[in-house]
mmCIF file of C-alpha atoms and ligand atoms in Angstrom:
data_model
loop_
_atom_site.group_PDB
_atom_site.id
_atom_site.type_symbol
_atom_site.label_atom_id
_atom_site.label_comp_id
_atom_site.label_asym_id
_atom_site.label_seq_id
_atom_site.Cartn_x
_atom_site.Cartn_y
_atom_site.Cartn_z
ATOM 1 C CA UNK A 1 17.517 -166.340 -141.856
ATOM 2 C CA UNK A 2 19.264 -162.545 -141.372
ATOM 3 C CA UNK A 3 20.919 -162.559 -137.982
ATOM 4 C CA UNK A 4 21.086 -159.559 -136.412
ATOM 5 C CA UNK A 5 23.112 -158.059 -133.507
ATOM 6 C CA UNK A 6 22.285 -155.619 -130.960
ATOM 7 C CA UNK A 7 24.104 -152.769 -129.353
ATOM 8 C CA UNK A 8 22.669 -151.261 -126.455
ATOM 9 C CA UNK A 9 20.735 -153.034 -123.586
ATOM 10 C CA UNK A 10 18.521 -149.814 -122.327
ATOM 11 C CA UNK A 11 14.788 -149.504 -122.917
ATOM 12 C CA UNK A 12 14.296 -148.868 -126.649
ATOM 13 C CA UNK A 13 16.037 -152.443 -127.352
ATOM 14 C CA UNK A 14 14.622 -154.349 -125.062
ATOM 15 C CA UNK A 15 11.253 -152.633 -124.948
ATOM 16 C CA UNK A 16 10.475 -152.267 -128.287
ATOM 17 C CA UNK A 17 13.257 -153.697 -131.023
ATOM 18 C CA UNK A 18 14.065 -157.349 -129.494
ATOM 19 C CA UNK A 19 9.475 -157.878 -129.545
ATOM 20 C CA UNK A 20 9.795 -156.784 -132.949
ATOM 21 C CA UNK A 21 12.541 -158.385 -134.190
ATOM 22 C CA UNK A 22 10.754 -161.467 -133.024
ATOM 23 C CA UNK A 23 7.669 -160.628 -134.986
ATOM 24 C CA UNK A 24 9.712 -161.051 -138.243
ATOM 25 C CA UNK A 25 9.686 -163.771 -140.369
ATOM 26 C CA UNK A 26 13.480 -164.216 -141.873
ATOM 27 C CA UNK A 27 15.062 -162.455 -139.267
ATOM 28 C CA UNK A 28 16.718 -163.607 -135.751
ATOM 29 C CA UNK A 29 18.234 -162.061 -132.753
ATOM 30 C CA UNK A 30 21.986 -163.547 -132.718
ATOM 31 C CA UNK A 31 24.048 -161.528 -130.317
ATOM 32 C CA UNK A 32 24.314 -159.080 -128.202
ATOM 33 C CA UNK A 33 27.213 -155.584 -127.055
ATOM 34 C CA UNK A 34 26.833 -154.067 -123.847
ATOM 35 C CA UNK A 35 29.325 -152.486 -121.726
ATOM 36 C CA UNK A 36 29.185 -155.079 -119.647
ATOM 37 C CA UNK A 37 29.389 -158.822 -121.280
ATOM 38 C CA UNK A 38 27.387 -160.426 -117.884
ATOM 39 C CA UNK A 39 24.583 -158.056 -118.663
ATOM 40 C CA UNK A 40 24.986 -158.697 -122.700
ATOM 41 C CA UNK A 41 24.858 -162.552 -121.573
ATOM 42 C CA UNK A 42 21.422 -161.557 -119.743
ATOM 43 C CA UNK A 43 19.869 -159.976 -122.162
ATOM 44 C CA UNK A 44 20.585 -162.311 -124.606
ATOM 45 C CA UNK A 45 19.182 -165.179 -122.541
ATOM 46 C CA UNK A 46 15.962 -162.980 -121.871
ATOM 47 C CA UNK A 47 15.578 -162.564 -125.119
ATOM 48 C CA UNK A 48 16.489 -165.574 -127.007
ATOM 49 C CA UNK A 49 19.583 -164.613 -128.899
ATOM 50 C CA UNK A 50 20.482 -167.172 -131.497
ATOM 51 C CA UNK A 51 24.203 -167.614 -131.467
ATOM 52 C CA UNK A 52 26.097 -170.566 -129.305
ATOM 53 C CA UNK A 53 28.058 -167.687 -128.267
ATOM 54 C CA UNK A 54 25.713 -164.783 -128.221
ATOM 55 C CA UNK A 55 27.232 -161.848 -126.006
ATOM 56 C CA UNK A 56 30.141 -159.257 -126.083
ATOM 57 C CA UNK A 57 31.495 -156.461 -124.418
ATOM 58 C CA UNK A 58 33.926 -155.596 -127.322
ATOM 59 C CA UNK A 59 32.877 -153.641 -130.527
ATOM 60 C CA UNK A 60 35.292 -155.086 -132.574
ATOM 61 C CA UNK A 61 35.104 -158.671 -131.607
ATOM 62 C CA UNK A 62 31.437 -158.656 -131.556
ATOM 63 C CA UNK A 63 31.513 -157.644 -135.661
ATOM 64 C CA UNK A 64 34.248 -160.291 -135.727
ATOM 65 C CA UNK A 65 31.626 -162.691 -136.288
ATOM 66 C CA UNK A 66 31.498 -163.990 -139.558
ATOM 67 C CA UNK A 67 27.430 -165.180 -138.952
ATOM 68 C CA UNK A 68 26.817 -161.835 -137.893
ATOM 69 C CA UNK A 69 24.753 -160.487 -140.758
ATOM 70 C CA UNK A 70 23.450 -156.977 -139.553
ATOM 71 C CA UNK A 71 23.546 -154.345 -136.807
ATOM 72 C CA UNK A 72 20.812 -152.813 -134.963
ATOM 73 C CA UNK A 73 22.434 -149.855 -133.007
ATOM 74 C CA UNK A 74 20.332 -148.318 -130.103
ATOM 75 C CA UNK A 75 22.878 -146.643 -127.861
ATOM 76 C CA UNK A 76 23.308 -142.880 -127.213
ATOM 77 C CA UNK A 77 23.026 -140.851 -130.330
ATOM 78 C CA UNK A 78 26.586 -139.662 -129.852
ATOM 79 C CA UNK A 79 28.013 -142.842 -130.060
ATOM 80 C CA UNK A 80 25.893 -144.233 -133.382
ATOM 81 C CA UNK A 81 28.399 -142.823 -135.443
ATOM 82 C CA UNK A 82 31.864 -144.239 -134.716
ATOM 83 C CA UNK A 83 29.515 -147.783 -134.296
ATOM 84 C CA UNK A 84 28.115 -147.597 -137.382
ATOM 85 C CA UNK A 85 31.339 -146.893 -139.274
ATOM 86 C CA UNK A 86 33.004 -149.973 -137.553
ATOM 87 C CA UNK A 87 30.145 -152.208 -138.475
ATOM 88 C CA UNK A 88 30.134 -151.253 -142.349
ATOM 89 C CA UNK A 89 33.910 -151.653 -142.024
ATOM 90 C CA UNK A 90 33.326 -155.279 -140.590
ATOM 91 C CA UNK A 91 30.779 -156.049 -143.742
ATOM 92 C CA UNK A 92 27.330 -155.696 -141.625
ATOM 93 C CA UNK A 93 24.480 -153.831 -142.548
ATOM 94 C CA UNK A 94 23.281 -151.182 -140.059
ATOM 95 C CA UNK A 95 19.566 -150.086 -138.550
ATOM 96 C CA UNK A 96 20.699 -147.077 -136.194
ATOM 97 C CA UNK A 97 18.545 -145.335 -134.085
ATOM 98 C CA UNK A 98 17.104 -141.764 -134.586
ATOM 99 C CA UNK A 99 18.351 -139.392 -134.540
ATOM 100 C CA UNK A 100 21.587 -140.873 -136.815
ATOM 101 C CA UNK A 101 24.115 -138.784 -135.628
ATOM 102 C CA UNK A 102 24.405 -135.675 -134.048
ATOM 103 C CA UNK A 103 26.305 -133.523 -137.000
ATOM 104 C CA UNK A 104 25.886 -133.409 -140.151
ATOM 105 C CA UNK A 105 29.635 -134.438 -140.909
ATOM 106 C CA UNK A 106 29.077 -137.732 -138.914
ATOM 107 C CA UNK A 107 26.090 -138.434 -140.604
ATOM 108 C CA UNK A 108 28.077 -138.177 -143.909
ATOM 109 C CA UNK A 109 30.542 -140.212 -142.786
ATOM 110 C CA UNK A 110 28.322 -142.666 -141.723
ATOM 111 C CA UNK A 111 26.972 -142.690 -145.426
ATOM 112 C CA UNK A 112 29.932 -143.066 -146.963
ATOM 113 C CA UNK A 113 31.302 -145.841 -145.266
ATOM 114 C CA UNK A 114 28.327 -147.734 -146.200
ATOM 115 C CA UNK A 115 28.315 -147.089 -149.375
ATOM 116 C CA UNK A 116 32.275 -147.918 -149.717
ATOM 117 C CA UNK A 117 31.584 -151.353 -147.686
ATOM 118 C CA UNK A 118 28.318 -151.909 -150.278
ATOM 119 C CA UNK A 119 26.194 -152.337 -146.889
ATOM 120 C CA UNK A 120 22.697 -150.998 -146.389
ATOM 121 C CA UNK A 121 22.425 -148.593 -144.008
ATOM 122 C CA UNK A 122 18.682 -147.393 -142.578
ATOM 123 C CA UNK A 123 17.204 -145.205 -140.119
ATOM 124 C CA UNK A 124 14.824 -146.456 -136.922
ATOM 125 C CA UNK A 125 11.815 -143.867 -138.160
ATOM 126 C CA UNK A 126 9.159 -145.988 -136.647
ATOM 127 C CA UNK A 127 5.993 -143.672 -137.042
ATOM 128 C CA UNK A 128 6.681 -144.556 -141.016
ATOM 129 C CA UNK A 129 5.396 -148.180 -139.974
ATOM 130 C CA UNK A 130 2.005 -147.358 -138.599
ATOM 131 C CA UNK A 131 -0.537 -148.525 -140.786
ATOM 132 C CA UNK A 132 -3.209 -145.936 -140.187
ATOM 133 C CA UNK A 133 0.428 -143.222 -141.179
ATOM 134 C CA UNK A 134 0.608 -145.536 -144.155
ATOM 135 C CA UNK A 135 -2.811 -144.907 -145.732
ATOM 136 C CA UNK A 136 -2.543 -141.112 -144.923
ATOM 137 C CA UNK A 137 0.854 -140.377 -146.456
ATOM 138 C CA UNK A 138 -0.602 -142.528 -149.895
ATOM 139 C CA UNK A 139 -3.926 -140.147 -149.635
ATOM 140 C CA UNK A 140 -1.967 -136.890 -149.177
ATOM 141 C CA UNK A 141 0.798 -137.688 -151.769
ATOM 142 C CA UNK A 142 -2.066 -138.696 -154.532
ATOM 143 C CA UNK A 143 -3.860 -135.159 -153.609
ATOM 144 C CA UNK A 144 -6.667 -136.159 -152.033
ATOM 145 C CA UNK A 145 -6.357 -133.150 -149.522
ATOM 146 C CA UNK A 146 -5.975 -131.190 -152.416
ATOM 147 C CA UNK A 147 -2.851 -128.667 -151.565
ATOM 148 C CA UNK A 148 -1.218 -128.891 -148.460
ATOM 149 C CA UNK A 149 -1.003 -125.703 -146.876
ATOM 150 C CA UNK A 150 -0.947 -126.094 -142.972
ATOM 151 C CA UNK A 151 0.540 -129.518 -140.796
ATOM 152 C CA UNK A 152 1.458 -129.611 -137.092
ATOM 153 C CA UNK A 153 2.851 -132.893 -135.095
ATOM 154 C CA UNK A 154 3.286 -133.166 -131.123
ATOM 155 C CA UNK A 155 4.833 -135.676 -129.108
ATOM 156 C CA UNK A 156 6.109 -134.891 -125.250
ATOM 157 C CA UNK A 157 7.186 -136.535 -122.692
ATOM 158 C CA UNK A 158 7.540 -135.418 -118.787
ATOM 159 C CA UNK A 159 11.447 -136.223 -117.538
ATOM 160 C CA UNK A 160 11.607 -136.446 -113.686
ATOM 161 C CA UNK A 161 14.977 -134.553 -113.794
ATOM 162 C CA UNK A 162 17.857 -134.050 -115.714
ATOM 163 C CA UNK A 163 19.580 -137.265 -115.407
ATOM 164 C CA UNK A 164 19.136 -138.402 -118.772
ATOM 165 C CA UNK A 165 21.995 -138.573 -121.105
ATOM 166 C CA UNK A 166 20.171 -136.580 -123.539
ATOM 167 C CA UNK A 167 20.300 -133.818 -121.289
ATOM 168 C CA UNK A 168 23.688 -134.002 -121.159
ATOM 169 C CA UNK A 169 26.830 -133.631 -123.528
ATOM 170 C CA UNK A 170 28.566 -136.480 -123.383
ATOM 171 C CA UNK A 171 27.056 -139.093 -125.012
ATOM 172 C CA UNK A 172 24.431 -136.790 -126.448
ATOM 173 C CA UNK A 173 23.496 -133.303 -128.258
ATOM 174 C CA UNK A 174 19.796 -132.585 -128.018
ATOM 175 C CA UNK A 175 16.983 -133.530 -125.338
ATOM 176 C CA UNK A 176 13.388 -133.291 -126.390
ATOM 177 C CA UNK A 177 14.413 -133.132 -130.116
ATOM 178 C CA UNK A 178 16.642 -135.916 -129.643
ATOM 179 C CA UNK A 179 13.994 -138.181 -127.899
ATOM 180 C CA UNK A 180 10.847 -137.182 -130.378
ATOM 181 C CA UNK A 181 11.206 -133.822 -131.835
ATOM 182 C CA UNK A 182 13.233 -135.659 -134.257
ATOM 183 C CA UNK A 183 10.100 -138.098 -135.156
ATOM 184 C CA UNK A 184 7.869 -135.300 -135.150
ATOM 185 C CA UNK A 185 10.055 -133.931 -137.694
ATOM 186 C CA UNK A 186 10.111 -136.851 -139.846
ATOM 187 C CA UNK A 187 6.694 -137.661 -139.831
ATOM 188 C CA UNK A 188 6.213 -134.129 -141.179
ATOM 189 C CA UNK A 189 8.796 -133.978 -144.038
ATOM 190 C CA UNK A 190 7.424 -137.722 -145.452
ATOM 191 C CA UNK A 191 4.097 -136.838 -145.293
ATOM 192 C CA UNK A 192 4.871 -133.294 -147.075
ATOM 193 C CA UNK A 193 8.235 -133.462 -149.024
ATOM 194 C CA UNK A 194 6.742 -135.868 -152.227
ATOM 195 C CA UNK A 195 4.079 -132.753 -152.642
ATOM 196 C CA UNK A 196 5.687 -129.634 -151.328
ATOM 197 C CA UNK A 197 8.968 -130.043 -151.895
ATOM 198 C CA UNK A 198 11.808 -129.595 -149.175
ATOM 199 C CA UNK A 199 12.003 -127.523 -146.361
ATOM 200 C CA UNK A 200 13.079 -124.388 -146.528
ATOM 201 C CA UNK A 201 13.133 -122.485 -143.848
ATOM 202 C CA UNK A 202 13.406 -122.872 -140.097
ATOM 203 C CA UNK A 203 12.601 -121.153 -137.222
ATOM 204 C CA UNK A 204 12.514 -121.890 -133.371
ATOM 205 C CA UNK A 205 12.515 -121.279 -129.909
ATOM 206 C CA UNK A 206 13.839 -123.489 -127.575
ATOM 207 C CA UNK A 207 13.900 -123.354 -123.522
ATOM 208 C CA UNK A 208 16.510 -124.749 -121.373
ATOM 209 C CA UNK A 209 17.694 -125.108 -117.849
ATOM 210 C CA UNK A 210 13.906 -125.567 -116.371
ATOM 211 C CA UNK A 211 15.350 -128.979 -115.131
ATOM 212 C CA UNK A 212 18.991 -128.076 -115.050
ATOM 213 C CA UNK A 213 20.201 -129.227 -118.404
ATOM 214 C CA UNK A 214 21.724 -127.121 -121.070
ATOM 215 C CA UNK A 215 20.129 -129.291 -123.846
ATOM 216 C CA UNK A 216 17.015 -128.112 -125.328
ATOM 217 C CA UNK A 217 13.960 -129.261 -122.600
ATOM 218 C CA UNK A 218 11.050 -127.779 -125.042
ATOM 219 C CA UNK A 219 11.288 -126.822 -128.614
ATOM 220 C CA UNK A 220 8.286 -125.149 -130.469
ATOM 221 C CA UNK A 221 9.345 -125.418 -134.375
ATOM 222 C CA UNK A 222 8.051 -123.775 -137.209
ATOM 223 C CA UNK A 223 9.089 -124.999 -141.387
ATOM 224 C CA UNK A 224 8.068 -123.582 -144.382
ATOM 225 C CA UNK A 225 7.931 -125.694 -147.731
ATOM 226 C CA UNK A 226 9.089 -124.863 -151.132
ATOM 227 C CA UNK A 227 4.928 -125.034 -152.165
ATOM 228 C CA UNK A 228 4.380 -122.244 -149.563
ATOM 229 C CA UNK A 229 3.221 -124.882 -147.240
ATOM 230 C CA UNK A 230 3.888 -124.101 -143.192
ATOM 231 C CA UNK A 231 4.417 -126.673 -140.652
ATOM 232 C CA UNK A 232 4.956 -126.455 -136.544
ATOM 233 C CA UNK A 233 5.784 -129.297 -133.795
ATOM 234 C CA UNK A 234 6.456 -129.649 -130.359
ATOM 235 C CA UNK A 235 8.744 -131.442 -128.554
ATOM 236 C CA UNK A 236 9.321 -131.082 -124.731
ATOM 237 C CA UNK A 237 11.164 -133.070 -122.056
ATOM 238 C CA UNK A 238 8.538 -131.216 -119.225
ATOM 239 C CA UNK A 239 4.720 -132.065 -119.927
ATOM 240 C CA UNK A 240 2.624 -135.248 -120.952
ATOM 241 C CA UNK A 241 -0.019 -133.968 -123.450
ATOM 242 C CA UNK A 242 -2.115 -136.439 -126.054
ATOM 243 C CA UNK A 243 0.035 -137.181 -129.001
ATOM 244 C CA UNK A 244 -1.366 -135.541 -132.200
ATOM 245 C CA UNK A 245 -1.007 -135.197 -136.202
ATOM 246 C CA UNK A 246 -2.724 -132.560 -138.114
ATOM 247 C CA UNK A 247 -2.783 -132.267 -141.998
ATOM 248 C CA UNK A 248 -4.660 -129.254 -144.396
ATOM 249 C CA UNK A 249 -4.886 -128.498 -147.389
ATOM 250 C CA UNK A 250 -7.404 -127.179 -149.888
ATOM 251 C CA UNK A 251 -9.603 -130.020 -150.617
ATOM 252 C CA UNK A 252 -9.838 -131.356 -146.860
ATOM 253 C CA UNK A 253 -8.086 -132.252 -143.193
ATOM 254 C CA UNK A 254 -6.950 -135.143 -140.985
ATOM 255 C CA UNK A 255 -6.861 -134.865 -137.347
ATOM 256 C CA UNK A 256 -4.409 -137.750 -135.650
ATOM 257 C CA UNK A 257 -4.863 -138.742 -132.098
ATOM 258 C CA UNK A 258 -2.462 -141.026 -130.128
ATOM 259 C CA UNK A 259 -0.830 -142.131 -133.652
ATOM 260 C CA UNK A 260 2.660 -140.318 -132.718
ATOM 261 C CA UNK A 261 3.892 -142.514 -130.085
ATOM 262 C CA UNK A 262 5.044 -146.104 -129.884
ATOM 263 C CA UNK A 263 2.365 -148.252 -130.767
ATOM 264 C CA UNK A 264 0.249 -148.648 -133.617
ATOM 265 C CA UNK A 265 -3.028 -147.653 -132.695
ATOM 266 C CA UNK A 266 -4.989 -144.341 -131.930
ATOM 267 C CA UNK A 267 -7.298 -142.820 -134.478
ATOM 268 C CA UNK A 268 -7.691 -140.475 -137.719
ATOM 269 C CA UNK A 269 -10.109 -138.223 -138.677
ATOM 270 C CA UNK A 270 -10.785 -136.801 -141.653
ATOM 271 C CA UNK A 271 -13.350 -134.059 -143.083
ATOM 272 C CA UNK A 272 -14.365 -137.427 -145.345
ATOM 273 C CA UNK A 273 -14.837 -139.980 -142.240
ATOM 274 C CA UNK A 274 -12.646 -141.784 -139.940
ATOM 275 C CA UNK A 275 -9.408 -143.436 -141.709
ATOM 276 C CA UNK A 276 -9.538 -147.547 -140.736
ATOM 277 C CA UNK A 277 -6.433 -149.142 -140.033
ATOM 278 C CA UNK A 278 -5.302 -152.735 -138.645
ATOM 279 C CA UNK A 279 -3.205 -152.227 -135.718
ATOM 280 C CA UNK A 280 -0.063 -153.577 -136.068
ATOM 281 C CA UNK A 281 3.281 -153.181 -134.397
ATOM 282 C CA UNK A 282 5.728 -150.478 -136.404
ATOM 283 C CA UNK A 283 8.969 -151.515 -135.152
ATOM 284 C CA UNK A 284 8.380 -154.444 -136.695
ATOM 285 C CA UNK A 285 7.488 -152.657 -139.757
ATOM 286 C CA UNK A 286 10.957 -151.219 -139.714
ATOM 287 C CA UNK A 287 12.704 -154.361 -139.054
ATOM 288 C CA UNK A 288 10.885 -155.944 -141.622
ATOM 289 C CA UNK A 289 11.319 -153.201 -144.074
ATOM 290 C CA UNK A 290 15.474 -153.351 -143.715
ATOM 291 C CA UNK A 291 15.449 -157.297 -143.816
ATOM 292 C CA UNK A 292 13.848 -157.157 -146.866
ATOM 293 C CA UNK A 293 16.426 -154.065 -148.261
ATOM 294 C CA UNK A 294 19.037 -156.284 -147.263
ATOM 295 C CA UNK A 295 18.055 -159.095 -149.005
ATOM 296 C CA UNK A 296 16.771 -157.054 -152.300
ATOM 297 C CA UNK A 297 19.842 -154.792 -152.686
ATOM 298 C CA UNK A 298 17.727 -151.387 -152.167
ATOM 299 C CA UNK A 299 17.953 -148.901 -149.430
ATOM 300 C CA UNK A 300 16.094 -149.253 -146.347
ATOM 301 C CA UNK A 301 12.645 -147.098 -146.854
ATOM 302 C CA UNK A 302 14.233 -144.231 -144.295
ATOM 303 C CA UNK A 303 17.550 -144.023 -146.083
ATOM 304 C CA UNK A 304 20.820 -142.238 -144.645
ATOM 305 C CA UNK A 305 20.326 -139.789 -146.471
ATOM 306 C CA UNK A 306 16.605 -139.225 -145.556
ATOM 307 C CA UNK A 307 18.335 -139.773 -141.798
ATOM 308 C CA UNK A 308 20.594 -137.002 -143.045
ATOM 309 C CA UNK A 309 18.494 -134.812 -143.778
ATOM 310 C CA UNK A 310 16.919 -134.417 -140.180
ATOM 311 C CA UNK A 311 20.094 -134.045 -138.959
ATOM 312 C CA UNK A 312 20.794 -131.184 -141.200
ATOM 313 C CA UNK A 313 17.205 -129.518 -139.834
ATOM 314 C CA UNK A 314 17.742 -130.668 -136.152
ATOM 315 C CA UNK A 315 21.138 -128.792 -136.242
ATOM 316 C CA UNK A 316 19.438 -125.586 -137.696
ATOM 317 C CA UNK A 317 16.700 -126.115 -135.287
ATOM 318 C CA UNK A 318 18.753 -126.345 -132.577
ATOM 319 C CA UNK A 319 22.835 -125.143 -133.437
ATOM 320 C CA UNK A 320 23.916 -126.156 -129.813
HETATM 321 N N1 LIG B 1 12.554 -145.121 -132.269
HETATM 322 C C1 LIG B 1 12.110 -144.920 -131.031
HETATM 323 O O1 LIG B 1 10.918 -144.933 -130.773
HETATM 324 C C2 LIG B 1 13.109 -144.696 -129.934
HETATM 325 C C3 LIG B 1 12.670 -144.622 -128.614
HETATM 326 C C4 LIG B 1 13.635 -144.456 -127.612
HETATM 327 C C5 LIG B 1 14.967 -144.342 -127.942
HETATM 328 N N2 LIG B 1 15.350 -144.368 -129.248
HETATM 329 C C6 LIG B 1 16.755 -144.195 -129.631
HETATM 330 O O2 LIG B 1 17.486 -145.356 -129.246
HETATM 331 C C7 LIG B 1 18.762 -145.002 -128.740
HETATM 332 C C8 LIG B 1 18.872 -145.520 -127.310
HETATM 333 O O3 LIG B 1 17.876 -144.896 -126.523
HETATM 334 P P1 LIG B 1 17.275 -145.562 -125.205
HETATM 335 O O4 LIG B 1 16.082 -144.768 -124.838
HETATM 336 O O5 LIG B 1 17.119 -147.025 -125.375
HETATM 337 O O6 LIG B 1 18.430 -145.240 -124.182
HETATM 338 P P2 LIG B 1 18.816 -145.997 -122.874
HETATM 339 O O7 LIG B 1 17.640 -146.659 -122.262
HETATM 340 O O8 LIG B 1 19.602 -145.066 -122.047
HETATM 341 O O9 LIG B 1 19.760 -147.165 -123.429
HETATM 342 C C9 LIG B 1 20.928 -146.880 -124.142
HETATM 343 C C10 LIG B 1 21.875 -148.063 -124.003
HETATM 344 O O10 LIG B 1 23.074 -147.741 -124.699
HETATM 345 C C11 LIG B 1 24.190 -148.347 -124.039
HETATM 346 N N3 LIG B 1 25.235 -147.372 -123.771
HETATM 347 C C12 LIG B 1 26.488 -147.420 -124.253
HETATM 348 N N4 LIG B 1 27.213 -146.380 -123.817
HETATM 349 C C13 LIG B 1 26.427 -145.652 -123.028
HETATM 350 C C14 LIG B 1 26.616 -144.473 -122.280
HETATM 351 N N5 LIG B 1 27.785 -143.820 -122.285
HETATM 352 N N6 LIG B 1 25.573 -143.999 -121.578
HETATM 353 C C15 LIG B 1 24.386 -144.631 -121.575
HETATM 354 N N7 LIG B 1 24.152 -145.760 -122.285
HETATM 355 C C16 LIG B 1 25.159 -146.278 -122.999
HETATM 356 C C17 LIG B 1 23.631 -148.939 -122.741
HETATM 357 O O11 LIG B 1 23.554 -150.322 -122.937
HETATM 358 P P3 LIG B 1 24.653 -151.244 -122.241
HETATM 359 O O12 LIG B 1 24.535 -150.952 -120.779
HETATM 360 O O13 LIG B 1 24.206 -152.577 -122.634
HETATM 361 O O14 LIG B 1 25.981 -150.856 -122.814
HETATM 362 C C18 LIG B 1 22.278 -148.353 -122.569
HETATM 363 O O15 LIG B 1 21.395 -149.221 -121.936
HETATM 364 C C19 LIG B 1 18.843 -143.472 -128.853
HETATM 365 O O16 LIG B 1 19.482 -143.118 -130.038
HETATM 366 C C20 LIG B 1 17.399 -143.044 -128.900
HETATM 367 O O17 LIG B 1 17.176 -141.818 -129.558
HETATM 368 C C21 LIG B 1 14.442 -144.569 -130.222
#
């Protein structure tokens, strides 16, 4: 049994990470770091950590453990760096939230000092888990849309105000990209790197200051790929639209609805008939999928350096 830790009480880990790690066969919740140990000791109890001993308020004495097998970090993307390169330090492997880091430097720290510990380290690129993704990515990487020429992705959500971290520099760098430009973004460089090749260039216009923040609030994205290929997303901290996916190339199209989001449902068209999928949950797709790294020896399916490599885009995207 893997026992993994937690860092970070807020909504992603208790909302979506904790159910999932549950879901997993070989793995267990074991403790818990929050700024505050009472709450750590709360959530922990809620949520059926493991350990005799299961919460901390202390970075360093919570990787102390010598059961403590692996780290899922879900904190403010400003802080995922110095955390992660504590944990490899301390001998734990690390799931940390998207986006990894928020420079390219950190992220390349963060790398390295996984690498130098011989840890795994993996990136929480949930969309990669959803089964009806799954069969898409395997039918446009074996050509059955023939060349990929056009793909778009759009995920929003509608903030109340600017009271978000993300809005905010602090603890954090970039708003809507931060909170799902940065999926959008991945979904569209796995489904079209293995058959156009990287991206290579970027262009963008982003808003700010609608609700106050200097942080990007929308972002409207366009890529080009080394085939020719063109891509485009949206991601905005001010409207609720339906999630959507669009791939097309020269031998057909697939239309996603409601796929981009948290769950694992919605529905994919294609000019050949709807794609089928089981609904299952993707978090615990990407817990499963870094257990099993961790006890193979291989890198987690979303890498670092596939982590990286948004970073590297996001900061283009968006320089500040
Ligand atoms: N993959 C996904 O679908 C997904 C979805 C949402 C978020 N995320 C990612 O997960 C990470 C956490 O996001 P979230 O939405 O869960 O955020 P959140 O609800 O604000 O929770 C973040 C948690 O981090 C801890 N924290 C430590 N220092 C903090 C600080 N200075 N300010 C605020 N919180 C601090 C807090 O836990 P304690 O009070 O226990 O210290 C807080 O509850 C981010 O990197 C985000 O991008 C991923």
């Amino acid at each position: 049994m893997l026992r993994l830790g937690i860092i970070g009480t807020g909504s992603i880990s208790r909302d979506a990470l904790t159910p999932a790690i549950g879901e997993v066969d070989g793995a267990t919740l074991w403790s818990v770091l929050s700024r505050d140990k009472a709450n750590a000791a709360r959530f922990a109890q809620e949520h059926n950590a493991a350990s005799p001993a299961p919460a901390f308020d202390d970075l360093k004495h919570f990787l102390s453990d010598p059961d403590l097998d692996a780290v899922v970090i879900a904190t403010p993307d400003k802080l995922h760096a110095e955390q992660t390169i504590a944990a490899a330090a301390a001998g734990k492997h690390v799931l940390v939230e998207k986006p990894m880091a928020t420079t390219v430097e950190d992220a390349d720290a963060m790398i390295q000092a996984c690498r130098n510990a011989d840890v795994r380290l993996g990136v929480a690129y949930h969309l990669r888990w959803h089964l009806g993704h799954r069969e898409l990515a395997a039918r446009a990487h074996r050509g059955d849309l023939g060349d990929i020429r056009f793909a778009r992705a759009q995920w929003t959500f509608q903030a109340p105000n600017a009271a978000n971290w993300r809005a905010h520099d602090e603890v954090g760098r970039w708003w809507s990209l931060a909170g799902v430009g940065t999926h959008s973004l991945d979904w569209l460089r796995w489904m079209l790197v293995p058959v156009c090749g990287e991206v290579t260039e970027v262009a963008s216009t982003i808003t700010r200051n609608v609700l106050g923040s200097a942080h990007d609030e929308s972002a409207a994205v366009s890529l080009r790929f080394e085939s020719g290929a063109v891509a485009q997303f949206v991601s905005s901290a001010l409207f609720v639209a339906p999630n959507r996916g669009e791939i097309c190339g020269t031998a057909g199209y697939a239309y996603c609805s409601e796929t981009i989001g948290r769950g694992g449902g919605g529905r994919i068209d294609t000019d050949n008939g709807q794609i089928s999928f089981t609904e299952v949950n993707p978090y615990a797709g990407e817990i499963a999928d870094f257990v099993s790294a961790i006890k193979e020896g291989r890198d987690p399916e979303v890498s670092g350096e596939e982590g990286r490599r948004n970073i590297e885009l996001l900061c283009e995207i968006c320089p500040q």
